[in-house]
Amino acid sequence: MQDPIKTGLANGWKHVDASTLTRSQAVEADVVIVGTGAGGGVTADILSDAGLRVVLIEEGPLRSSSDFRMREADAYPELYQESASRKTADKAVNILQGRCVGGSTTVNWTSSFRTPPEVFDFWQRQFGLRQLSVESMSSWFAVMEHKLWVRSWDTPPNQNNQVLVAGAEKLGIPVAGIKRNVKGCWNLGYCGMGCPTNAKQSMLLTTIPAALNRGATLYTRLRAERLRFTGSRVSALDCMALQPDGIHPAGKRVQLRARHFVVAGGAIGSPALLLRSGIPDPHRLLGKRTFLHPVVISSALMPGRVDAYAGAPQSIYSDHFLHRAPIDGPLGFKLETPPLHPVLYATTLQGFGEAHARLMREFTHVNALLALLRDGFHPESRGGQVRLGSDGLPVLDYPLGDVIWEGARRALLAMAEIQFAAGARWVTPVHETSPGYSSWAEAKKGIAELPLKPFLCRVVSAHVMGGCGMADTPQRGVVDHRGRHFWLGNLSVHDGSVFPTSLGANPQLSIYGLVARNASLLAAELSGRPPPVIP
């Protein structure tokens, strides 16, 4: 199978692996973009198409389908932040984030949802974002869905997802299919390790090659350290080259000057860069209101084989429990299924020694359901805060308060009931003290009495949002509805860090749509062309 990345490099793409630099450099461009994930990739495509000279900065490596061998031991250290072991400051929440060209779009499970209407309504009421609505964003979502092949997944769900279908339908809980951004998918189930067949329409395969074909320059293994600014304008970005391990400094530096700077390093990386830079923050909002979808998991042993590593990872969901209360009431949650691969399963599973080994021996019969808790709407769910550690690298403080634990208990009960309704012979929350249950009656009583607190109940997340939130005024946000920084005129933020809350839905399509809008407005301004008219 042809590798389009290797073909592009052979044809002259401008790619600089900073670990190979023999001397420091100074570079000039029209626009410098920090990050190559959903926000950075879309921005690079649109700005390069407007004739602007674009430079992309990526801390991770450039990898492609030739490197994706469906092996966790290769993928996690190569493609993820902190080898897929990034955690909150107190180590209570595991966070999966990409760290490679394409960012998390290279390693996500392809689930694609538009921003829910009630989220737009809340943003308008609480943050004055009147310009953003279902109606105003509909065409932008449609454009990106067409471009990135976001389609209904018509293949029957794998057995892992089928458990959610069977149990929910028996209980009268509505479910639906998840749209996926894939083209010619082989249904292998290893999306989280990079797509070896080039079916996933990630930034690695779509927008970044498009920008490179137009002459954009891509730097990899280059860490953005500090934005330099004078008055109300950014003048330069200082970067540090990393060694081939992507961790340690290589000793060479790159300084980039540009007319405009776009920060798209994700909702932990972007606030961290602005904090390191000492960017104006008179209302002390930067890095605050950073949100996860805190995720709790329920594991079940089914009578037959599940083989949850095979087939489309996520193809079924239920929003039934998102709408049981007002959006600012008790936390709602979205139900989905995660794929299970041996390392991911073993490191998330509770227990140790023989108890852990016994569960691992049942690996092929395991179903897992997950609940994405929608944080950021209840008055007492204010998310977390990105700050800088002693080494200047980001740390996310994320207290798990009573509001989250109350939602987590409801979610664990709902998932256990669904799994038993689907025929499970044994169900356990992923919780260190749960003995597991052999009936719904037993589970209902046991889960109601489980102590829910950090390190006992396992909490994970693959979605980070906020920290550079949008609002109508600088008293309420870091950027405006266009992603433009309130205090520095030539600085934009184009990623999920601008969301004022979490979404209650997998965020990639929300980022694609919003960034397509904002990058198009920016392209019109910088190129002098009229802004696009989207029907």
PDB file of C-alpha atoms in Angstrom, residues 191-446:
ATOM      1  CA  CYS A 191      -7.497   3.312  15.386  1.00  0.00           C
ATOM      2  CA  GLY A 192      -5.739   4.291  18.626  1.00  0.00           C
ATOM      3  CA  MET A 193      -2.386   3.133  17.272  1.00  0.00           C
ATOM      4  CA  GLY A 194      -2.541   5.142  14.050  1.00  0.00           C
ATOM      5  CA  CYS A 195      -4.400   3.930  10.978  1.00  0.00           C
ATOM      6  CA  PRO A 196      -2.221   1.496   8.981  1.00  0.00           C
ATOM      7  CA  THR A 197      -4.550   1.602   5.946  1.00  0.00           C
ATOM      8  CA  ASN A 198      -4.920   5.402   5.600  1.00  0.00           C
ATOM      9  CA  ALA A 199      -8.680   5.102   6.074  1.00  0.00           C
ATOM     10  CA  LYS A 200      -8.932   7.540   8.980  1.00  0.00           C
ATOM     11  CA  GLN A 201      -9.249  11.041   7.557  1.00  0.00           C
ATOM     12  CA  SER A 202      -7.093  12.661  10.206  1.00  0.00           C
ATOM     13  CA  MET A 203      -5.057  15.841   9.844  1.00  0.00           C
ATOM     14  CA  LEU A 204      -2.059  13.630   9.095  1.00  0.00           C
ATOM     15  CA  LEU A 205      -3.715  12.463   5.880  1.00  0.00           C
ATOM     16  CA  THR A 206      -5.816  15.466   4.825  1.00  0.00           C
ATOM     17  CA  THR A 207      -5.181  19.078   5.799  1.00  0.00           C
ATOM     18  CA  ILE A 208      -1.476  18.909   6.577  1.00  0.00           C
ATOM     19  CA  PRO A 209      -0.523  17.249   3.263  1.00  0.00           C
ATOM     20  CA  ALA A 210      -2.710  19.846   1.521  1.00  0.00           C
ATOM     21  CA  ALA A 211      -0.783  22.662   3.217  1.00  0.00           C
ATOM     22  CA  LEU A 212       2.597  21.038   2.510  1.00  0.00           C
ATOM     23  CA  ASN A 213       1.652  20.623  -1.149  1.00  0.00           C
ATOM     24  CA  ARG A 214       1.172  24.404  -1.264  1.00  0.00           C
ATOM     25  CA  GLY A 215       4.627  25.074   0.166  1.00  0.00           C
ATOM     26  CA  ALA A 216       4.016  25.224   3.904  1.00  0.00           C
ATOM     27  CA  THR A 217       6.913  24.223   6.157  1.00  0.00           C
ATOM     28  CA  LEU A 218       6.587  21.640   8.923  1.00  0.00           C
ATOM     29  CA  TYR A 219       8.985  21.492  11.884  1.00  0.00           C
ATOM     30  CA  THR A 220       8.813  18.406  14.096  1.00  0.00           C
ATOM     31  CA  ARG A 221      10.462  17.602  17.425  1.00  0.00           C
ATOM     32  CA  LEU A 222      10.414  21.334  18.065  1.00  0.00           C
ATOM     33  CA  ARG A 223       8.972  22.661  21.327  1.00  0.00           C
ATOM     34  CA  ALA A 224       7.355  26.110  21.346  1.00  0.00           C
ATOM     35  CA  GLU A 225       8.730  27.763  24.465  1.00  0.00           C
ATOM     36  CA  ARG A 226       7.809  31.426  24.504  1.00  0.00           C
ATOM     37  CA  LEU A 227       6.003  34.091  22.538  1.00  0.00           C
ATOM     38  CA  ARG A 228       7.752  37.449  22.559  1.00  0.00           C
ATOM     39  CA  PHE A 229       5.546  40.520  22.445  1.00  0.00           C
ATOM     40  CA  THR A 230       5.813  44.281  22.587  1.00  0.00           C
ATOM     41  CA  GLY A 231       2.803  46.392  23.365  1.00  0.00           C
ATOM     42  CA  SER A 232      -0.220  44.770  21.764  1.00  0.00           C
ATOM     43  CA  ARG A 233       1.573  42.585  19.214  1.00  0.00           C
ATOM     44  CA  VAL A 234       3.526  39.343  19.229  1.00  0.00           C
ATOM     45  CA  SER A 235       6.872  39.723  17.487  1.00  0.00           C
ATOM     46  CA  ALA A 236       8.421  36.251  17.631  1.00  0.00           C
ATOM     47  CA  LEU A 237       8.164  32.677  18.876  1.00  0.00           C
ATOM     48  CA  ASP A 238      11.168  31.057  20.539  1.00  0.00           C
ATOM     49  CA  CYS A 239      11.420  27.290  20.099  1.00  0.00           C
ATOM     50  CA  MET A 240      13.761  24.593  21.350  1.00  0.00           C
ATOM     51  CA  ALA A 241      14.854  21.614  19.279  1.00  0.00           C
ATOM     52  CA  LEU A 242      14.431  18.219  20.948  1.00  0.00           C
ATOM     53  CA  GLN A 243      16.586  15.124  20.703  1.00  0.00           C
ATOM     54  CA  PRO A 244      15.292  12.112  18.718  1.00  0.00           C
ATOM     55  CA  ASP A 245      13.613  10.857  21.911  1.00  0.00           C
ATOM     56  CA  GLY A 246      11.353  13.913  21.679  1.00  0.00           C
ATOM     57  CA  ILE A 247      11.937  14.722  25.336  1.00  0.00           C
ATOM     58  CA  HIS A 248      15.377  16.132  26.036  1.00  0.00           C
ATOM     59  CA  PRO A 249      16.691  19.423  24.557  1.00  0.00           C
ATOM     60  CA  ALA A 250      19.046  19.075  21.613  1.00  0.00           C
ATOM     61  CA  GLY A 251      20.763  22.421  22.236  1.00  0.00           C
ATOM     62  CA  LYS A 252      19.648  24.165  19.035  1.00  0.00           C
ATOM     63  CA  ARG A 253      17.032  26.891  18.917  1.00  0.00           C
ATOM     64  CA  VAL A 254      14.665  28.235  16.279  1.00  0.00           C
ATOM     65  CA  GLN A 255      13.147  31.705  16.390  1.00  0.00           C
ATOM     66  CA  LEU A 256      10.163  32.404  14.158  1.00  0.00           C
ATOM     67  CA  ARG A 257       8.844  35.828  13.169  1.00  0.00           C
ATOM     68  CA  ALA A 258       5.488  36.316  11.492  1.00  0.00           C
ATOM     69  CA  ARG A 259       2.595  38.674  10.870  1.00  0.00           C
ATOM     70  CA  HIS A 260       0.272  36.446  12.877  1.00  0.00           C
ATOM     71  CA  PHE A 261       0.635  33.631  15.382  1.00  0.00           C
ATOM     72  CA  VAL A 262      -1.894  30.828  15.893  1.00  0.00           C
ATOM     73  CA  VAL A 263      -1.678  28.705  19.022  1.00  0.00           C
ATOM     74  CA  ALA A 264      -3.230  25.250  18.546  1.00  0.00           C
ATOM     75  CA  GLY A 265      -1.366  23.105  21.049  1.00  0.00           C
ATOM     76  CA  GLY A 266      -4.444  21.637  22.719  1.00  0.00           C
ATOM     77  CA  ALA A 267      -6.203  22.513  25.940  1.00  0.00           C
ATOM     78  CA  ILE A 268      -3.187  21.764  28.103  1.00  0.00           C
ATOM     79  CA  GLY A 269      -0.415  22.858  25.745  1.00  0.00           C
ATOM     80  CA  SER A 270      -1.948  26.145  24.584  1.00  0.00           C
ATOM     81  CA  PRO A 271      -2.580  27.660  28.027  1.00  0.00           C
ATOM     82  CA  ALA A 272       0.883  26.485  29.081  1.00  0.00           C
ATOM     83  CA  LEU A 273       2.579  28.301  26.189  1.00  0.00           C
ATOM     84  CA  LEU A 274       0.700  31.512  26.957  1.00  0.00           C
ATOM     85  CA  LEU A 275       1.541  31.191  30.658  1.00  0.00           C
ATOM     86  CA  ARG A 276       5.248  30.641  29.916  1.00  0.00           C
ATOM     87  CA  SER A 277       5.156  33.700  27.673  1.00  0.00           C
ATOM     88  CA  GLY A 278       3.689  35.990  30.322  1.00  0.00           C
ATOM     89  CA  ILE A 279       0.856  36.931  27.967  1.00  0.00           C
ATOM     90  CA  PRO A 280      -1.370  39.732  29.366  1.00  0.00           C
ATOM     91  CA  ASP A 281      -3.978  38.190  31.662  1.00  0.00           C
ATOM     92  CA  PRO A 282      -5.342  41.015  33.832  1.00  0.00           C
ATOM     93  CA  HIS A 283      -8.423  39.040  34.918  1.00  0.00           C
ATOM     94  CA  ARG A 284      -6.404  35.900  35.720  1.00  0.00           C
ATOM     95  CA  LEU A 285      -8.455  33.609  33.501  1.00  0.00           C
ATOM     96  CA  LEU A 286      -5.675  31.883  31.579  1.00  0.00           C
ATOM     97  CA  GLY A 287      -5.495  28.156  32.273  1.00  0.00           C
ATOM     98  CA  LYS A 288      -8.640  28.212  34.427  1.00  0.00           C
ATOM     99  CA  ARG A 289     -11.902  26.478  33.573  1.00  0.00           C
ATOM    100  CA  THR A 290     -10.022  23.664  31.850  1.00  0.00           C
ATOM    101  CA  PHE A 291     -12.422  20.783  31.411  1.00  0.00           C
ATOM    102  CA  LEU A 292     -12.237  17.067  30.933  1.00  0.00           C
ATOM    103  CA  HIS A 293     -15.027  14.676  30.267  1.00  0.00           C
ATOM    104  CA  PRO A 294     -14.296  12.658  33.417  1.00  0.00           C
ATOM    105  CA  VAL A 295     -14.922   9.062  32.362  1.00  0.00           C
ATOM    106  CA  VAL A 296     -15.901   6.133  34.573  1.00  0.00           C
ATOM    107  CA  ILE A 297     -15.924   2.581  33.244  1.00  0.00           C
ATOM    108  CA  SER A 298     -17.970  -0.556  33.823  1.00  0.00           C
ATOM    109  CA  SER A 299     -16.480  -3.931  32.900  1.00  0.00           C
ATOM    110  CA  ALA A 300     -18.546  -7.051  32.206  1.00  0.00           C
ATOM    111  CA  LEU A 301     -17.843 -10.680  31.437  1.00  0.00           C
ATOM    112  CA  MET A 302     -20.141 -11.942  28.700  1.00  0.00           C
ATOM    113  CA  PRO A 303     -21.105 -15.567  28.013  1.00  0.00           C
ATOM    114  CA  GLY A 304     -19.475 -15.572  24.569  1.00  0.00           C
ATOM    115  CA  ARG A 305     -16.406 -13.995  23.056  1.00  0.00           C
ATOM    116  CA  VAL A 306     -16.443 -10.206  22.683  1.00  0.00           C
ATOM    117  CA  ASP A 307     -12.962  -9.582  21.256  1.00  0.00           C
ATOM    118  CA  ALA A 308     -13.272  -5.863  21.992  1.00  0.00           C
ATOM    119  CA  TYR A 309     -10.009  -5.135  20.170  1.00  0.00           C
ATOM    120  CA  ALA A 310     -11.559  -5.961  16.772  1.00  0.00           C
ATOM    121  CA  GLY A 311     -13.899  -3.837  14.669  1.00  0.00           C
ATOM    122  CA  ALA A 312     -14.775  -0.143  14.726  1.00  0.00           C
ATOM    123  CA  PRO A 313     -13.899   0.984  18.270  1.00  0.00           C
ATOM    124  CA  GLN A 314     -16.908   3.218  18.848  1.00  0.00           C
ATOM    125  CA  SER A 315     -19.984   2.948  16.663  1.00  0.00           C
ATOM    126  CA  ILE A 316     -22.917   3.175  19.113  1.00  0.00           C
ATOM    127  CA  TYR A 317     -23.823   5.783  21.727  1.00  0.00           C
ATOM    128  CA  SER A 318     -26.683   6.874  23.952  1.00  0.00           C
ATOM    129  CA  ASP A 319     -27.452  10.435  25.065  1.00  0.00           C
ATOM    130  CA  HIS A 320     -30.412   9.283  27.139  1.00  0.00           C
ATOM    131  CA  PHE A 321     -28.721  10.234  30.414  1.00  0.00           C
ATOM    132  CA  LEU A 322     -27.552  13.638  29.176  1.00  0.00           C
ATOM    133  CA  HIS A 323     -31.090  14.965  29.144  1.00  0.00           C
ATOM    134  CA  ARG A 324     -32.567  13.664  32.400  1.00  0.00           C
ATOM    135  CA  ALA A 325     -32.013  17.044  34.137  1.00  0.00           C
ATOM    136  CA  PRO A 326     -31.403  20.679  33.083  1.00  0.00           C
ATOM    137  CA  ILE A 327     -27.950  21.267  31.641  1.00  0.00           C
ATOM    138  CA  ASP A 328     -26.879  23.139  34.785  1.00  0.00           C
ATOM    139  CA  GLY A 329     -28.332  20.469  37.086  1.00  0.00           C
ATOM    140  CA  PRO A 330     -26.823  17.131  38.158  1.00  0.00           C
ATOM    141  CA  LEU A 331     -24.147  16.067  35.679  1.00  0.00           C
ATOM    142  CA  GLY A 332     -25.455  14.210  32.653  1.00  0.00           C
ATOM    143  CA  PHE A 333     -23.372  11.630  30.818  1.00  0.00           C
ATOM    144  CA  LYS A 334     -22.965  10.127  27.378  1.00  0.00           C
ATOM    145  CA  LEU A 335     -22.605   6.355  27.045  1.00  0.00           C
ATOM    146  CA  GLU A 336     -20.142   4.819  24.581  1.00  0.00           C
ATOM    147  CA  THR A 337     -17.905   1.759  24.353  1.00  0.00           C
ATOM    148  CA  PRO A 338     -14.091   1.843  24.356  1.00  0.00           C
ATOM    149  CA  PRO A 339     -11.918  -0.605  22.436  1.00  0.00           C
ATOM    150  CA  LEU A 340      -9.879  -2.936  24.609  1.00  0.00           C
ATOM    151  CA  HIS A 341      -6.286  -3.767  23.821  1.00  0.00           C
ATOM    152  CA  PRO A 342      -4.098  -5.693  26.268  1.00  0.00           C
ATOM    153  CA  VAL A 343      -1.917  -2.835  27.562  1.00  0.00           C
ATOM    154  CA  LEU A 344      -4.741  -0.294  27.676  1.00  0.00           C
ATOM    155  CA  TYR A 345      -6.991  -2.794  29.459  1.00  0.00           C
ATOM    156  CA  ALA A 346      -4.325  -4.006  31.895  1.00  0.00           C
ATOM    157  CA  THR A 347      -3.261  -0.511  32.948  1.00  0.00           C
ATOM    158  CA  THR A 348      -6.841   0.684  33.471  1.00  0.00           C
ATOM    159  CA  LEU A 349      -8.187  -2.426  35.183  1.00  0.00           C
ATOM    160  CA  GLN A 350      -8.386  -2.440  38.975  1.00  0.00           C
ATOM    161  CA  GLY A 351      -6.668  -4.913  41.237  1.00  0.00           C
ATOM    162  CA  PHE A 352      -3.208  -6.492  41.338  1.00  0.00           C
ATOM    163  CA  GLY A 353      -1.559  -9.883  41.583  1.00  0.00           C
ATOM    164  CA  GLU A 354      -3.751 -12.935  41.081  1.00  0.00           C
ATOM    165  CA  ALA A 355      -6.993 -10.912  41.122  1.00  0.00           C
ATOM    166  CA  HIS A 356      -5.714  -8.834  38.205  1.00  0.00           C
ATOM    167  CA  ALA A 357      -4.357 -11.885  36.384  1.00  0.00           C
ATOM    168  CA  ARG A 358      -7.698 -13.680  36.713  1.00  0.00           C
ATOM    169  CA  LEU A 359      -9.500 -10.820  34.967  1.00  0.00           C
ATOM    170  CA  MET A 360      -6.832 -10.654  32.267  1.00  0.00           C
ATOM    171  CA  ARG A 361      -7.339 -14.330  31.495  1.00  0.00           C
ATOM    172  CA  GLU A 362     -10.948 -13.487  30.607  1.00  0.00           C
ATOM    173  CA  PHE A 363      -9.826 -10.726  28.228  1.00  0.00           C
ATOM    174  CA  THR A 364     -11.581 -12.052  25.127  1.00  0.00           C
ATOM    175  CA  HIS A 365     -14.944 -12.176  26.951  1.00  0.00           C
ATOM    176  CA  VAL A 366     -14.793  -8.632  28.357  1.00  0.00           C
ATOM    177  CA  ASN A 367     -17.180  -5.859  27.407  1.00  0.00           C
ATOM    178  CA  ALA A 368     -16.580  -2.322  28.652  1.00  0.00           C
ATOM    179  CA  LEU A 369     -18.918   0.640  28.703  1.00  0.00           C
ATOM    180  CA  LEU A 370     -17.830   4.174  29.489  1.00  0.00           C
ATOM    181  CA  ALA A 371     -19.705   7.256  30.638  1.00  0.00           C
ATOM    182  CA  LEU A 372     -18.502  10.732  29.610  1.00  0.00           C
ATOM    183  CA  LEU A 373     -19.546  13.125  32.372  1.00  0.00           C
ATOM    184  CA  ARG A 374     -20.457  16.602  31.055  1.00  0.00           C
ATOM    185  CA  ASP A 375     -18.538  18.980  33.319  1.00  0.00           C
ATOM    186  CA  GLY A 376     -18.648  22.778  33.391  1.00  0.00           C
ATOM    187  CA  PHE A 377     -22.363  23.616  33.548  1.00  0.00           C
ATOM    188  CA  HIS A 378     -23.338  22.975  37.172  1.00  0.00           C
ATOM    189  CA  PRO A 379     -22.374  25.944  39.406  1.00  0.00           C
ATOM    190  CA  GLU A 380     -20.127  23.667  41.460  1.00  0.00           C
ATOM    191  CA  SER A 381     -18.387  21.982  38.518  1.00  0.00           C
ATOM    192  CA  ARG A 382     -15.729  24.486  37.507  1.00  0.00           C
ATOM    193  CA  GLY A 383     -13.258  22.064  35.980  1.00  0.00           C
ATOM    194  CA  GLY A 384      -9.536  22.327  36.580  1.00  0.00           C
ATOM    195  CA  GLN A 385      -6.597  24.639  36.040  1.00  0.00           C
ATOM    196  CA  VAL A 386      -3.467  24.379  33.912  1.00  0.00           C
ATOM    197  CA  ARG A 387      -0.377  25.687  35.668  1.00  0.00           C
ATOM    198  CA  LEU A 388       3.348  25.395  35.080  1.00  0.00           C
ATOM    199  CA  GLY A 389       5.554  22.943  36.924  1.00  0.00           C
ATOM    200  CA  SER A 390       9.067  23.778  38.085  1.00  0.00           C
ATOM    201  CA  ASP A 391      10.392  22.694  34.673  1.00  0.00           C
ATOM    202  CA  GLY A 392       8.027  25.025  32.804  1.00  0.00           C
ATOM    203  CA  LEU A 393       5.930  22.142  31.500  1.00  0.00           C
ATOM    204  CA  PRO A 394       2.157  22.024  32.044  1.00  0.00           C
ATOM    205  CA  VAL A 395       0.382  20.436  34.974  1.00  0.00           C
ATOM    206  CA  LEU A 396      -3.398  20.058  35.166  1.00  0.00           C
ATOM    207  CA  ASP A 397      -5.007  20.344  38.591  1.00  0.00           C
ATOM    208  CA  TYR A 398      -8.447  18.721  38.419  1.00  0.00           C
ATOM    209  CA  PRO A 399     -10.300  18.296  41.702  1.00  0.00           C
ATOM    210  CA  LEU A 400     -13.024  15.653  41.625  1.00  0.00           C
ATOM    211  CA  GLY A 401     -15.771  17.064  43.800  1.00  0.00           C
ATOM    212  CA  ASP A 402     -19.085  15.778  45.067  1.00  0.00           C
ATOM    213  CA  VAL A 403     -20.952  16.870  41.925  1.00  0.00           C
ATOM    214  CA  ILE A 404     -18.739  14.635  39.769  1.00  0.00           C
ATOM    215  CA  TRP A 405     -18.906  11.666  42.139  1.00  0.00           C
ATOM    216  CA  GLU A 406     -22.691  11.873  42.325  1.00  0.00           C
ATOM    217  CA  GLY A 407     -22.836  11.725  38.522  1.00  0.00           C
ATOM    218  CA  ALA A 408     -20.284   8.921  38.480  1.00  0.00           C
ATOM    219  CA  ARG A 409     -22.416   6.766  40.766  1.00  0.00           C
ATOM    220  CA  ARG A 410     -25.491   7.225  38.564  1.00  0.00           C
ATOM    221  CA  ALA A 411     -23.383   6.361  35.523  1.00  0.00           C
ATOM    222  CA  LEU A 412     -21.962   3.180  37.079  1.00  0.00           C
ATOM    223  CA  LEU A 413     -25.475   2.053  38.005  1.00  0.00           C
ATOM    224  CA  ALA A 414     -26.811   2.747  34.502  1.00  0.00           C
ATOM    225  CA  MET A 415     -23.978   0.872  32.799  1.00  0.00           C
ATOM    226  CA  ALA A 416     -24.240  -2.160  35.078  1.00  0.00           C
ATOM    227  CA  GLU A 417     -27.979  -2.417  34.469  1.00  0.00           C
ATOM    228  CA  ILE A 418     -27.432  -2.277  30.699  1.00  0.00           C
ATOM    229  CA  GLN A 419     -24.730  -4.943  30.824  1.00  0.00           C
ATOM    230  CA  PHE A 420     -26.846  -7.329  32.867  1.00  0.00           C
ATOM    231  CA  ALA A 421     -29.797  -6.697  30.535  1.00  0.00           C
ATOM    232  CA  ALA A 422     -27.501  -7.716  27.666  1.00  0.00           C
ATOM    233  CA  GLY A 423     -26.746 -11.040  29.364  1.00  0.00           C
ATOM    234  CA  ALA A 424     -23.572 -10.342  31.340  1.00  0.00           C
ATOM    235  CA  ARG A 425     -22.643 -13.069  33.790  1.00  0.00           C
ATOM    236  CA  TRP A 426     -20.552 -10.732  35.962  1.00  0.00           C
ATOM    237  CA  VAL A 427     -20.180  -6.938  36.139  1.00  0.00           C
ATOM    238  CA  THR A 428     -17.802  -4.704  38.055  1.00  0.00           C
ATOM    239  CA  PRO A 429     -17.156  -0.985  38.055  1.00  0.00           C
ATOM    240  CA  VAL A 430     -13.472  -0.267  37.475  1.00  0.00           C
ATOM    241  CA  HIS A 431     -13.006   0.406  41.178  1.00  0.00           C
ATOM    242  CA  GLU A 432     -10.367  -0.902  43.561  1.00  0.00           C
ATOM    243  CA  THR A 433     -12.774  -2.165  46.228  1.00  0.00           C
ATOM    244  CA  SER A 434     -15.589  -3.526  44.082  1.00  0.00           C
ATOM    245  CA  PRO A 435     -15.902  -7.307  44.433  1.00  0.00           C
ATOM    246  CA  GLY A 436     -17.911  -7.536  41.217  1.00  0.00           C
ATOM    247  CA  TYR A 437     -21.519  -8.619  40.986  1.00  0.00           C
ATOM    248  CA  SER A 438     -23.343 -11.577  39.476  1.00  0.00           C
ATOM    249  CA  SER A 439     -26.811  -9.986  39.249  1.00  0.00           C
ATOM    250  CA  TRP A 440     -28.369  -6.575  38.740  1.00  0.00           C
ATOM    251  CA  ALA A 441     -29.974  -6.686  42.192  1.00  0.00           C
ATOM    252  CA  GLU A 442     -26.567  -7.338  43.764  1.00  0.00           C
ATOM    253  CA  ALA A 443     -24.906  -4.627  41.659  1.00  0.00           C
ATOM    254  CA  LYS A 444     -27.592  -2.063  42.438  1.00  0.00           C
ATOM    255  CA  LYS A 445     -27.037  -2.509  46.165  1.00  0.00           C
ATOM    256  CA  GLY A 446     -23.244  -2.741  45.934  1.00  0.00           C
TER     257      GLY A 446
END
